[in-house]
Coordinates of C-alpha atoms and ligand atoms in Angstrom, one line a residue:
M1465 CA -33.5 20.3 -5.9
S1466 CA -31.0 23.4 -4.8
F1467 CA -27.8 21.8 -3.0
S1468 CA -27.1 25.3 -1.4
E1469 CA -28.6 24.2 1.6
F1470 CA -25.6 22.2 2.2
L1471 CA -23.4 24.9 2.2
P1472 CA -23.3 26.4 5.6
T1473 CA -22.4 23.1 7.0
A1474 CA -19.8 22.6 4.6
K1475 CA -18.3 26.0 5.5
G1476 CA -18.5 25.8 9.2
A1477 CA -16.9 22.1 9.0
A1478 CA -13.9 23.6 7.2
Q1479 CA -13.3 26.4 9.2
L1480 CA -13.6 24.3 12.2
A1481 CA -11.0 22.4 11.0
G1482 CA -9.0 25.1 9.9
E1483 CA -9.2 26.2 13.8
V1484 CA -8.1 22.7 14.7
L1485 CA -5.0 22.7 12.4
R1486 CA -3.9 26.1 13.6
S1487 CA -4.2 24.6 17.3
W1488 CA -1.8 21.7 16.5
A1489 CA 0.8 24.0 14.6
E1490 CA 3.2 24.4 17.5
R1491 CA 2.7 20.9 18.9
F1492 CA 2.3 18.2 16.2
T1493 CA 4.6 14.9 15.8
I1494 CA 4.9 13.5 12.6
T1495 CA 4.3 9.7 11.8
E1496 CA 5.3 8.1 8.5
K1497 CA 2.4 5.9 7.1
S1498 CA 4.9 4.5 4.7
P1499 CA 8.0 6.3 3.5
A1500 CA 7.3 10.0 3.1
N1501 CA 3.7 9.4 3.4
L1502 CA 3.2 11.8 6.6
V1503 CA 0.5 12.1 9.2
T1504 CA 0.0 14.4 12.3
E1505 CA -2.3 14.7 15.2
A1506 CA -3.7 17.3 13.1
D1507 CA -5.1 15.6 10.3
I1508 CA -6.7 13.0 12.7
A1509 CA -8.2 15.7 15.2
A1510 CA -9.4 17.9 11.9
Q1511 CA -11.2 14.7 10.2
A1512 CA -12.7 13.8 14.0
A1513 CA -14.2 17.8 14.0
I1514 CA -15.4 17.6 10.6
Y1515 CA -17.1 14.4 11.2
D1516 CA -18.8 15.3 14.2
F1517 CA -19.9 18.8 13.0
I1518 CA -21.3 17.2 9.6
S1519 CA -22.9 14.1 11.4
K1520 CA -24.4 15.8 13.9
R1521 CA -26.5 17.7 11.3
Y1522 CA -26.7 14.6 8.6
P1523 CA -26.9 11.6 10.6
D1524 CA -27.9 9.6 7.7
H1525 CA -25.2 10.7 5.2
N1526 CA -22.3 8.5 3.8
F1527 CA -18.7 9.7 4.7
L1528 CA -15.4 8.9 3.1
G1529 CA -12.5 10.5 4.7
E1530 CA -8.5 10.1 4.2
E1531 CA -7.7 9.2 7.9
G1532 CA -9.8 5.8 7.8
L1533 CA -13.4 7.4 7.7
N1534 CA -15.6 5.0 5.6
E1535 CA -19.3 5.0 6.8
S1536 CA -22.1 3.8 4.5
H1537 CA -25.9 4.1 5.1
P1538 CA -27.6 2.2 2.3
N1539 CA -30.4 4.3 2.0
S1540 CA -28.8 7.7 1.8
T1541 CA -28.0 9.3 -1.7
F1542 CA -25.1 11.7 -0.2
R1543 CA -21.8 11.3 0.5
W1544 CA -19.1 13.8 2.3
V1545 CA -15.6 13.2 0.7
I1546 CA -13.2 14.8 3.2
D1547 CA -9.5 15.6 3.3
P1548 CA -8.8 16.9 6.7
L1549 CA -5.3 18.2 5.7
D1550 CA -4.3 18.3 2.1
G1551 CA -0.5 19.1 2.1
T1552 CA 0.5 17.2 5.1
S1553 CA 4.3 17.5 4.3
N1554 CA 4.0 21.4 4.0
Y1555 CA 2.2 21.5 7.3
A1556 CA 4.9 19.4 8.7
H1557 CA 7.6 21.9 7.4
R1558 CA 5.8 25.0 8.4
F1559 CA 5.4 25.9 4.6
P1560 CA 2.2 27.6 4.4
Y1561 CA 0.1 26.0 1.2
Y1562 CA -2.1 23.4 2.7
A1563 CA -5.8 23.2 3.1
V1564 CA -9.2 21.6 4.2
S1565 CA -11.2 19.9 1.6
I1566 CA -14.8 18.9 1.7
G1567 CA -16.6 17.7 -1.3
L1568 CA -20.6 16.3 -1.2
E1569 CA -21.8 13.9 -3.9
C1570 CA -25.3 13.4 -4.4
D1571 CA -25.9 10.0 -6.6
G1572 CA -22.6 10.0 -7.3
E1573 CA -22.4 13.4 -8.8
L1574 CA -20.4 16.2 -7.0
V1575 CA -22.8 19.0 -5.7
C1576 CA -21.1 21.1 -3.5
G1577 CA -17.6 21.6 -2.3
V1578 CA -15.5 24.0 0.2
I1579 CA -11.6 24.3 0.3
Y1580 CA -10.1 26.2 3.3
D1581 CA -6.7 27.6 3.7
P1582 CA -6.3 28.5 7.2
T1583 CA -2.9 30.0 6.6
R1584 CA -4.7 32.8 4.7
D1585 CA -8.3 32.6 5.8
E1586 CA -9.2 32.0 2.1
L1587 CA -12.6 30.0 2.1
F1588 CA -13.2 28.8 -1.7
W1589 CA -16.6 27.4 -2.1
T1590 CA -19.2 26.2 -4.8
V1591 CA -22.3 24.6 -5.1
K1592 CA -23.3 23.0 -8.4
G1593 CA -25.0 25.7 -11.0
D1594 CA -24.3 28.7 -8.6
G1595 CA -20.8 29.3 -9.5
A1596 CA -17.4 29.3 -7.7
W1597 CA -16.5 31.8 -4.9
L1598 CA -13.7 33.1 -2.6
N1599 CA -15.0 34.3 0.3
D1600 CA -17.6 36.7 -1.3
S1601 CA -16.1 37.1 -4.9
R1602 CA -16.8 35.1 -7.6
L1603 CA -14.4 33.3 -9.4
S1604 CA -13.5 32.8 -13.1
T1605 CA -10.4 30.8 -14.7
S1606 CA -7.8 32.7 -16.5
R1607 CA -7.4 33.5 -20.1
N1608 CA -4.0 32.0 -20.8
L1609 CA -4.9 30.2 -23.7
T1610 CA -1.5 28.5 -24.8
L1611 CA 1.2 26.7 -23.0
D1612 CA 3.9 29.1 -23.6
K1613 CA 2.0 31.5 -21.4
A1614 CA 0.7 28.9 -18.9
M1615 CA 1.6 28.5 -15.2
L1616 CA 1.4 24.7 -14.9
M1617 CA 1.3 22.3 -11.6
A1618 CA 1.9 18.7 -11.1
S1619 CA 1.4 16.6 -8.3
L1620 CA 4.0 13.8 -8.2
P1621 CA 3.5 10.2 -6.2
V1622 CA 4.5 10.3 -2.6
A1623 CA 8.5 9.1 -2.5
V1624 CA 8.5 9.1 -6.3
R1625 CA 12.0 8.2 -8.0
A1626 CA 13.6 9.9 -11.0
H1627 CA 12.9 7.0 -13.3
H1628 CA 9.2 7.1 -12.6
P1629 CA 7.2 8.1 -15.8
A1630 CA 5.6 11.1 -13.8
V1631 CA 8.8 12.5 -13.6
N1632 CA 9.3 12.4 -17.4
R1633 CA 6.1 13.9 -17.9
F1634 CA 7.0 16.6 -15.9
L1635 CA 10.3 17.5 -17.5
R1636 CA 8.4 17.3 -21.0
A1637 CA 6.3 19.9 -19.6
V1638 CA 9.0 21.9 -18.5
G1639 CA 10.3 22.2 -21.8
Q1640 CA 7.1 23.7 -23.2
A1641 CA 5.2 25.6 -20.5
Q1642 CA 6.1 28.9 -19.6
T1643 CA 6.3 27.8 -15.9
V1644 CA 6.0 24.6 -14.1
Q1645 CA 5.7 23.8 -10.3
R1646 CA 5.1 21.3 -7.9
S1647 CA 3.3 22.6 -4.6
G1648 CA 2.4 19.4 -2.5
S1649 CA -1.3 20.4 -2.1
A1650 CA -3.8 18.9 -5.1
A1651 CA -6.7 20.5 -3.3
L1652 CA -5.4 24.1 -3.2
N1653 CA -3.9 24.0 -6.9
L1654 CA -7.5 23.2 -8.0
A1655 CA -8.9 26.1 -6.0
Y1656 CA -6.3 28.1 -7.6
I1657 CA -7.3 27.0 -11.1
A1658 CA -10.8 28.2 -10.2
A1659 CA -9.2 31.7 -8.9
G1660 CA -7.3 32.2 -11.9
R1661 CA -4.0 32.2 -9.9
L1662 CA -2.8 29.2 -11.9
D1663 CA -3.8 27.8 -15.6
G1664 CA -3.6 24.2 -15.4
F1665 CA -2.8 20.9 -13.0
W1666 CA -2.3 17.5 -13.4
S1667 CA -1.5 14.1 -11.7
T1668 CA -1.9 10.4 -11.8
S1669 CA -1.6 9.7 -8.3
L1670 CA -4.6 11.4 -6.5
L1671 CA -7.5 10.0 -4.2
P1672 CA -11.0 10.9 -4.1
W1673 CA -10.4 13.1 -1.2
D1674 CA -7.7 15.2 -3.0
M1675 CA -10.3 16.0 -5.9
A1676 CA -13.6 16.2 -4.8
A1677 CA -14.2 19.9 -3.9
G1678 CA -11.8 21.2 -6.2
V1679 CA -13.0 19.5 -9.4
L1680 CA -16.6 21.2 -8.9
L1681 CA -14.8 24.6 -8.2
V1682 CA -12.9 24.3 -11.5
R1683 CA -15.9 23.4 -13.4
E1684 CA -18.0 26.1 -11.9
A1685 CA -15.3 28.8 -12.7
G1686 CA -15.4 27.8 -16.2
G1687 CA -12.7 25.3 -16.2
V1688 CA -12.4 21.9 -18.0
V1689 CA -11.7 18.6 -15.6
T1690 CA -10.9 14.9 -17.6
Q1691 CA -8.7 12.0 -17.0
L1692 CA -5.0 12.7 -18.3
D1693 CA -5.6 11.4 -21.8
G1694 CA -8.9 13.4 -22.1
G1695 CA -11.2 10.6 -21.0
T1696 CA -14.4 11.2 -18.5
F1697 CA -13.1 12.5 -14.9
R1698 CA -13.8 9.7 -12.6
L1699 CA -13.3 10.6 -8.8
E1700 CA -12.5 6.9 -8.0
R1701 CA -9.5 7.1 -10.6
P1702 CA -6.3 8.4 -9.7
S1703 CA -5.7 10.3 -13.1
L1704 CA -6.9 14.2 -13.4
L1705 CA -6.1 16.9 -15.7
A1706 CA -7.4 20.4 -15.2
A1707 CA -7.2 23.3 -17.0
N1708 CA -8.5 27.0 -17.3
G1709 CA -10.6 26.1 -20.3
E1710 CA -10.8 23.8 -23.7
S1711 CA -7.9 25.6 -25.4
L1712 CA -5.5 24.9 -22.7
H1713 CA -6.6 21.5 -22.3
R1714 CA -6.4 20.5 -25.5
E1715 CA -2.8 21.4 -25.5
M1716 CA -2.0 20.0 -22.2
V1717 CA -3.6 16.6 -23.2
S1718 CA -1.5 16.2 -26.3
M1719 CA 1.8 17.1 -24.4
L1720 CA 1.0 14.8 -21.4
S1721 CA -0.9 11.9 -22.7
Ligands
LIG2628 C1 -1.2 14.9 -0.9 C2 -1.1 16.3 -1.8 C3 -0.2 16.1 -2.9 C4 -0.4 15.1 -3.7 C5 -0.3 13.9 -2.9 C6 -1.2 14.0 -2.0 P1 -1.9 14.5 1.7 O1 -2.3 14.8 0.0 O2 -2.5 16.4 -2.5 O3 -0.2 17.5 -3.6 O4 0.9 15.0 -4.6 O5 -0.6 12.5 -3.9 O6 -1.4 12.5 -1.2 O7 -1.5 13.3 2.0 O8 -1.3 15.9 1.9 O9 -3.5 15.0 2.2
LIG2629 CA1 -4.6 14.9 0.0
LIG2630 CA1 -4.5 14.5 4.1

């Protein structure tokens, strides 16, 4: 079965959500779900637009979305995994590094994904077996093979404190990689690895909607994705280590785990 038939729907939904984010940009209000964990009307409205767009075409599919969306149809093997706005803190501060992320699973396997950055009109997309793409250009990961040549990115937990193990890990990497950054959008970090703009990324505090589309993008661009200790990646677990290829991946596992 080719999964490319789902791509126009995924792209259309992501672009529509991008419009919604733009339309709220000058008038949103911010609510804290928990300390430093933000949500705005834009998150909610973008998810509603995505759900409406996809469910009209595929009413029997399952849905999981960050803003309280969890719909199960026991007879369907498909599940859409949606983050309507990955990088809400950035959006709320008008820092232009955030994205819409939509992944599709079939029988628990990632088969299609799109990540849309409305600030740059960049649409990253992938279908299992068909490669990773940015707009009309095929993507492949970078060739920086060692830590001393690598630009790495980390996601730290929301409201993280200085003594947290994730901060220790970050500091360890600062001493070894060429550059280490924290950006605020896990989805866009993964898209950037696929695009060769970033060499590696890790986190131990992610949720399925942060990762679904981006993991397939990285793999289809030639990269490697596992848990932090090198174990098999699982969407339902918070641990992720993504790298441009085997060599850097090996160095990152031994540095971080
Ligand atoms: C967040 C971003 C961030 C990561 C957080 C996520 P949100 O997603 O992906 O990079 O560090 O753990 O919650 O809340 O902006 O959708
Ligand atoms: Ca997110
Ligand atoms: Ca979100």
